[in-house]
Amino acid sequence: MKSLILAPVVLLALAGCAGASQDPVSEGGRSRAEVQADLAMWKRAGMDKYYRGHNTQAFFSPEYRRRYAQYESLRNGPAYQQELERLRGRQSD
């Protein structure tokens, strides 16, 4: 009888431990300038035109893939760094 009462108590205790062990939300995300620079690269590649409405078929088109590759190239290249420096300079003024 004692084990029947003890089992739910043990389960509740373990459930509390499992919830407490989750990774905390990181406070160190991207800066405003980083997000704005990323968005500028997204728009420069023409990706923003694919997110107007509900035309999801466009996501599988060769044009979409070409533009996404262009976005990745811009995002990982010097254009992103230049835009980021420009935005950071504007924020410090």
N, CA, C and O atoms as a DFTB+ gen file, in Angstrom:
372 C
 N C O
     1  1       0.818      -1.191       0.000
     2  2       0.000       0.000       0.000
     3  2       0.861       1.254       0.000
     4  3       0.553       2.234      -0.678
     5  1       1.964       1.208       0.785
     6  2       2.850       2.367       0.835
     7  2       3.482       2.632      -0.528
     8  3       3.689       3.786      -0.904
     9  1       3.791       1.561      -1.274
    10  2       4.411       1.744      -2.583
    11  2       3.439       2.373      -3.574
    12  3       3.868       3.082      -4.484
    13  1       2.130       2.127      -3.416
    14  2       1.138       2.749      -4.294
    15  2       1.051       4.253      -4.047
    16  3       0.811       5.024      -4.976
    17  1       1.243       4.657      -2.826
    18  2       1.211       6.084      -2.499
    19  2       2.532       6.744      -2.882
    20  3       2.555       7.894      -3.322
    21  1       3.608       6.024      -2.716
    22  2       4.938       6.559      -2.983
    23  2       5.201       6.741      -4.486
    24  3       5.921       7.661      -4.875
    25  1       4.633       5.884      -5.325
    26  2       4.881       5.938      -6.765
    27  2       4.491       7.286      -7.379
    28  3       5.296       7.863      -8.110
    29  1       3.278       7.817      -7.112
    30  2       2.946       9.123      -7.697
    31  2       3.842      10.247      -7.190
    32  3       4.138      11.183      -7.932
    33  1       4.273      10.165      -5.943
    34  2       5.152      11.191      -5.388
    35  2       6.492      11.178      -6.116
    36  3       7.030      12.232      -6.456
    37  1       7.025       9.988      -6.351
    38  2       8.297       9.851      -7.064
    39  2       8.152      10.359      -8.501
    40  3       9.034      11.052      -9.006
    41  1       7.047      10.017      -9.155
    42  2       6.832      10.472     -10.533
    43  2       6.741      11.997     -10.613
    44  3       7.295      12.604     -11.530
    45  1       6.056      12.605      -9.673
    46  2       5.964      14.066      -9.658
    47  2       7.327      14.711      -9.425
    48  3       7.659      15.726     -10.038
    49  1       8.103      14.115      -8.542
    50  2       9.436      14.649      -8.267
    51  2      10.326      14.551      -9.503
    52  3      11.060      15.488      -9.819
    53  1      10.261      13.424     -10.196
    54  2      11.067      13.250     -11.408
    55  2      10.602      14.190     -12.522
    56  3      11.423      14.717     -13.273
    57  1       9.308      14.396     -12.629
    58  2       8.788      15.308     -13.646
    59  2       9.279      16.728     -13.384
    60  3       9.600      17.457     -14.323
    61  1       9.338      17.118     -12.138
    62  2       9.852      18.440     -11.790
    63  2      11.313      18.587     -12.141
    64  3      11.740      19.646     -12.601
    65  1      12.088      17.533     -11.930
    66  2      13.518      17.564     -12.275
    67  2      13.716      17.659     -13.782
    68  3      14.600      18.374     -14.253
    69  1      12.896      16.939     -14.533
    70  2      13.029      16.957     -15.991
    71  2      12.738      18.346     -16.536
    72  3      13.424      18.808     -17.448
    73  1      11.740      19.012     -15.997
    74  2      11.412      20.360     -16.453
    75  2      12.484      21.363     -16.087
    76  3      12.721      22.317     -16.828
    77  1      13.128      21.160     -14.964
    78  2      14.155      22.098     -14.515
    79  2      15.450      21.964     -15.302
    80  3      16.264      22.888     -15.302
    81  1      15.655      20.847     -15.967
    82  2      16.922      20.629     -16.658
    83  2      16.920      21.139     -18.094
    84  3      17.914      20.975     -18.801
    85  1      15.835      21.746     -18.538
    86  2      15.802      22.272     -19.894
    87  2      16.776      23.435     -20.018
    88  3      16.998      24.183     -19.066
    89  1      17.351      23.574     -21.208
    90  2      18.300      24.658     -21.442
    91  2      17.587      26.001     -21.339
    92  3      16.485      26.155     -21.866
    93  1      18.194      26.963     -20.675
    94  2      17.571      28.285     -20.585
    95  2      17.618      28.995     -21.929
    96  3      18.477      28.707     -22.763
    97  1      16.711      29.905     -22.132
    98  2      16.671      30.685     -23.364
    99  2      17.868      31.622     -23.372
   100  3      18.147      32.307     -22.388
   101  1      18.563      31.640     -24.487
   102  2      19.746      32.486     -24.607
   103  2      19.333      33.945     -24.751
   104  3      18.431      34.271     -25.522
   105  1      19.985      34.797     -24.022
   106  2      19.733      36.234     -24.115
   107  2      20.620      36.874     -25.181
   108  3      20.382      38.014     -25.579
   109  1      21.637      36.155     -25.645
   110  2      22.603      36.731     -26.574
   111  2      22.269      36.454     -28.020
   112  3      23.006      35.731     -28.691
   113  1      21.171      37.012     -28.523
   114  2      20.792      36.831     -29.915
   115  2      21.522      37.800     -30.818
   116  3      22.555      38.358     -30.447
   117  1      20.985      37.993     -31.987
   118  2      21.576      38.929     -32.934
   119  2      21.232      40.361     -32.553
   120  3      20.182      40.640     -31.975
   121  1      22.132      41.241     -32.888
   122  2      21.889      42.664     -32.638
   123  2      20.907      43.197     -33.684
   124  3      20.642      42.549     -34.696
   125  1      20.386      44.369     -33.422
   126  2      19.464      45.013     -34.363
   127  2      20.149      45.232     -35.710
   128  3      19.550      45.004     -36.760
   129  1      21.389      45.668     -35.675
   130  2      22.129      45.915     -36.917
   131  2      22.325      44.620     -37.704
   132  3      22.228      44.624     -38.931
   133  1      22.599      43.515     -37.015
   134  2      22.780      42.230     -37.699
   135  2      21.492      41.780     -38.380
   136  3      21.520      41.283     -39.506
   137  1      20.376      41.954     -37.701
   138  2      19.085      41.577     -38.284
   139  2      18.769      42.459     -39.486
   140  3      18.301      41.969     -40.513
   141  1      19.022      43.757     -39.360
   142  2      18.754      44.675     -40.468
   143  2      19.658      44.387     -41.666
   144  3      19.211      44.465     -42.811
   145  1      20.910      44.057     -41.415
   146  2      21.835      43.735     -42.508
   147  2      21.415      42.444     -43.200
   148  3      21.482      42.341     -44.425
   149  1      20.983      41.464     -42.419
   150  2      20.505      40.200     -42.983
   151  2      19.277      40.447     -43.855
   152  3      19.178      39.913     -44.959
   153  1      18.351      41.252     -43.361
   154  2      17.151      41.576     -44.132
   155  2      17.508      42.310     -45.422
   156  3      16.890      42.073     -46.460
   157  1      18.485      43.187     -45.366
   158  2      18.913      43.906     -46.570
   159  2      19.457      42.934     -47.618
   160  3      19.194      43.100     -48.809
   161  1      20.213      41.921     -47.187
   162  2      20.737      40.925     -48.124
   163  2      19.588      40.097     -48.709
   164  3      19.593      39.764     -49.894
   165  1      18.604      39.769     -47.863
   166  2      17.422      39.006     -48.278
   167  2      16.678      39.762     -49.387
   168  3      16.293      39.182     -50.403
   169  1      16.489      41.061     -49.168
   170  2      15.782      41.877     -50.155
   171  2      16.618      42.095     -51.402
   172  3      16.090      42.092     -52.514
   173  1      17.919      42.285     -51.226
   174  2      18.807      42.507     -52.372
   175  2      18.803      41.298     -53.307
   176  3      18.930      41.445     -54.522
   177  1      18.658      40.108     -52.734
   178  2      18.601      38.892     -53.545
   179  2      17.216      38.679     -54.159
   180  3      17.038      37.788     -54.989
   181  1      16.235      39.494     -53.756
   182  2      14.886      39.364     -54.303
   183  2      14.032      38.325     -53.608
   184  3      13.003      37.910     -54.141
   185  1      14.448      37.898     -52.421
   186  2      13.705      36.854     -51.712
   187  2      12.390      37.355     -51.130
   188  3      11.468      36.567     -50.922
   189  1      12.294      38.639     -50.869
   190  2      11.073      39.170     -50.254
   191  2       9.847      38.998     -51.143
   192  3       8.726      38.959     -50.636
   193  1      10.032      38.895     -52.454
   194  2       8.880      38.750     -53.347
   195  2       8.197      37.393     -53.186
   196  3       7.039      37.237     -53.576
   197  1       8.889      36.419     -52.623
   198  2       8.307      35.088     -52.454
   199  2       7.459      34.973     -51.197
   200  3       6.819      33.943     -50.984
   201  1       7.438      35.979     -50.382
   202  2       6.698      35.901     -49.127
   203  2       5.541      36.886     -49.098
   204  3       5.215      37.454     -48.056
   205  1       4.939      37.076     -50.238
   206  2       3.738      37.910     -50.352
   207  2       2.602      36.990     -50.774
   208  3       2.557      36.547     -51.922
   209  1       1.699      36.703     -49.869
   210  2       0.600      35.801     -50.182
   211  2       0.924      34.373     -49.788
   212  3       1.784      34.120     -48.944
   213  1       0.227      33.459     -50.410
   214  2       0.347      32.055     -50.014
   215  2       0.795      31.165     -51.167
   216  3       0.419      29.994     -51.215
   217  1       1.572      31.680     -52.077
   218  2       2.032      30.906     -53.224
   219  2       3.251      30.076     -52.839
   220  3       4.386      30.473     -53.102
   221  1       3.017      28.933     -52.222
   222  2       4.129      28.097     -51.766
   223  2       4.764      27.304     -52.897
   224  3       5.861      26.772     -52.725
   225  1       4.106      27.209     -54.050
   226  2       4.695      26.469     -55.164
   227  2       5.970      27.133     -55.663
   228  3       6.847      26.469     -56.215
   229  1       6.071      28.433     -55.470
   230  2       7.256      29.160     -55.928
   231  2       8.517      28.705     -55.207
   232  3       9.618      28.863     -55.736
   233  1       8.378      28.145     -54.014
   234  2       9.538      27.713     -53.241
   235  2      10.302      26.576     -53.914
   236  3      11.461      26.328     -53.583
   237  1       9.674      25.897     -54.835
   238  2      10.308      24.763     -55.494
   239  2      10.814      25.110     -56.892
   240  3      11.332      24.246     -57.599
   241  1      10.666      26.360     -57.285
   242  2      11.061      26.758     -58.635
   243  2      12.572      26.973     -58.722
   244  3      13.220      27.277     -57.721
   245  1      13.125      26.814     -59.921
   246  2      14.553      27.088     -60.119
   247  2      14.910      28.545     -59.808
   248  3      16.001      28.826     -59.313
   249  1      13.991      29.467     -60.099
   250  2      14.237      30.882     -59.823
   251  2      14.389      31.125     -58.321
   252  3      15.272      31.869     -57.892
   253  1      13.525      30.493     -57.529
   254  2      13.616      30.631     -56.067
   255  2      14.960      30.109     -55.582
   256  3      15.623      30.756     -54.772
   257  1      15.358      28.962     -56.064
   258  2      16.642      28.365     -55.641
   259  2      17.821      29.239     -56.044
   260  3      18.788      29.375     -55.294
   261  1      17.737      29.830     -57.228
   262  2      18.814      30.710     -57.692
   263  2      18.910      31.940     -56.789
   264  3      20.001      32.338     -56.379
   265  1      17.775      32.523     -56.490
   266  2      17.767      33.709     -55.626
   267  2      18.208      33.376     -54.203
   268  3      18.885      34.177     -53.558
   269  1      17.825      32.196     -53.714
   270  2      18.245      31.804     -52.368
   271  2      19.761      31.607     -52.323
   272  3      20.411      31.980     -51.346
   273  1      20.316      31.024     -53.374
   274  2      21.774      30.867     -53.450
   275  2      22.450      32.238     -53.480
   276  3      23.511      32.428     -52.885
   277  1      21.829      33.185     -54.175
   278  2      22.369      34.546     -54.210
   279  2      22.313      35.169     -52.815
   280  3      23.263      35.827     -52.391
   281  1      21.206      34.963     -52.101
   282  2      21.089      35.472     -50.723
   283  2      22.196      34.898     -49.848
   284  3      22.849      35.635     -49.109
   285  1      22.412      33.586     -49.927
   286  2      23.462      32.963     -49.110
   287  2      24.830      33.537     -49.446
   288  3      25.650      33.772     -48.558
   289  1      25.072      33.761     -50.733
   290  2      26.347      34.342     -51.154
   291  2      26.516      35.753     -50.593
   292  3      27.586      36.107     -50.098
   293  1      25.461      36.547     -50.674
   294  2      25.509      37.904     -50.115
   295  2      25.690      37.864     -48.605
   296  3      26.482      38.620     -48.043
   297  1      24.953      36.982     -47.963
   298  2      24.963      36.902     -46.496
   299  2      26.325      36.459     -45.969
   300  3      26.741      36.882     -44.891
   301  1      27.011      35.618     -46.715
   302  2      28.304      35.095     -46.274
   303  2      29.487      35.836     -46.882
   304  3      30.637      35.451     -46.676
   305  1      29.210      36.885     -47.621
   306  2      30.286      37.601     -48.292
   307  2      30.512      38.994     -47.740
   308  3      29.971      39.357     -46.696
   309  1      31.312      39.768     -48.445
   310  2      31.664      41.109     -47.972
   311  2      30.490      42.091     -47.976
   312  3      30.512      43.069     -47.229
   313  1      29.474      41.852     -48.792
   314  2      28.334      42.778     -48.839
   315  2      27.631      42.850     -47.487
   316  3      27.212      43.925     -47.058
   317  1      27.502      41.718     -46.822
   318  2      26.862      41.693     -45.498
   319  2      27.692      42.486     -44.495
   320  3      27.151      43.278     -43.723
   321  1      29.002      42.273     -44.508
   322  2      29.877      42.983     -43.567
   323  2      29.845      44.488     -43.816
   324  3      29.842      45.278     -42.872
   325  1      29.822      44.883     -45.086
   326  2      29.752      46.307     -45.418
   327  2      28.448      46.919     -44.926
   328  3      28.438      48.015     -44.365
   329  1      27.348      46.203     -45.141
   330  2      26.047      46.701     -44.678
   331  2      26.004      46.767     -43.160
   332  3      25.458      47.713     -42.592
   333  1      26.573      45.778     -42.509
   334  2      26.606      45.753     -41.046
   335  2      27.411      46.931     -40.506
   336  3      26.982      47.592     -39.560
   337  1      28.564      47.197     -41.094
   338  2      29.384      48.334     -40.663
   339  2      28.660      49.655     -40.904
   340  3      28.731      50.566     -40.080
   341  1      27.965      49.756     -42.034
   342  2      27.204      50.971     -42.333
   343  2      26.114      51.187     -41.281
   344  3      25.936      52.302     -40.792
   345  1      25.394      50.133     -40.939
   346  2      24.314      50.243     -39.954
   347  2      24.850      50.541     -38.560
   348  3      24.259      51.328     -37.820
   349  1      25.951      49.925     -38.206
   350  2      26.541      50.186     -36.885
   351  2      27.034      51.623     -36.789
   352  3      26.919      52.251     -35.737
   353  1      27.580      52.143     -37.879
   354  2      28.022      53.533     -37.904
   355  2      26.860      54.492     -37.778
   356  3      26.972      55.538     -37.140
   357  1      25.747      54.136     -38.384
   358  2      24.548      54.968     -38.304
   359  2      23.958      54.953     -36.900
   360  3      23.417      55.962     -36.445
   361  1      24.057      53.813     -36.204
   362  2      23.524      53.710     -34.845
   363  2      24.351      54.500     -33.848
   364  3      23.815      55.005     -32.862
   365  1      25.659      54.615     -34.095
   366  2      26.520      55.314     -33.138
   367  2      26.447      56.831     -33.283
   368  3      26.907      57.563     -32.407
   369  1      25.870      57.305     -34.387
   370  2      25.739      58.766     -34.592
   371  2      24.714      59.369     -33.669
   372  3      24.482      60.578     -33.709
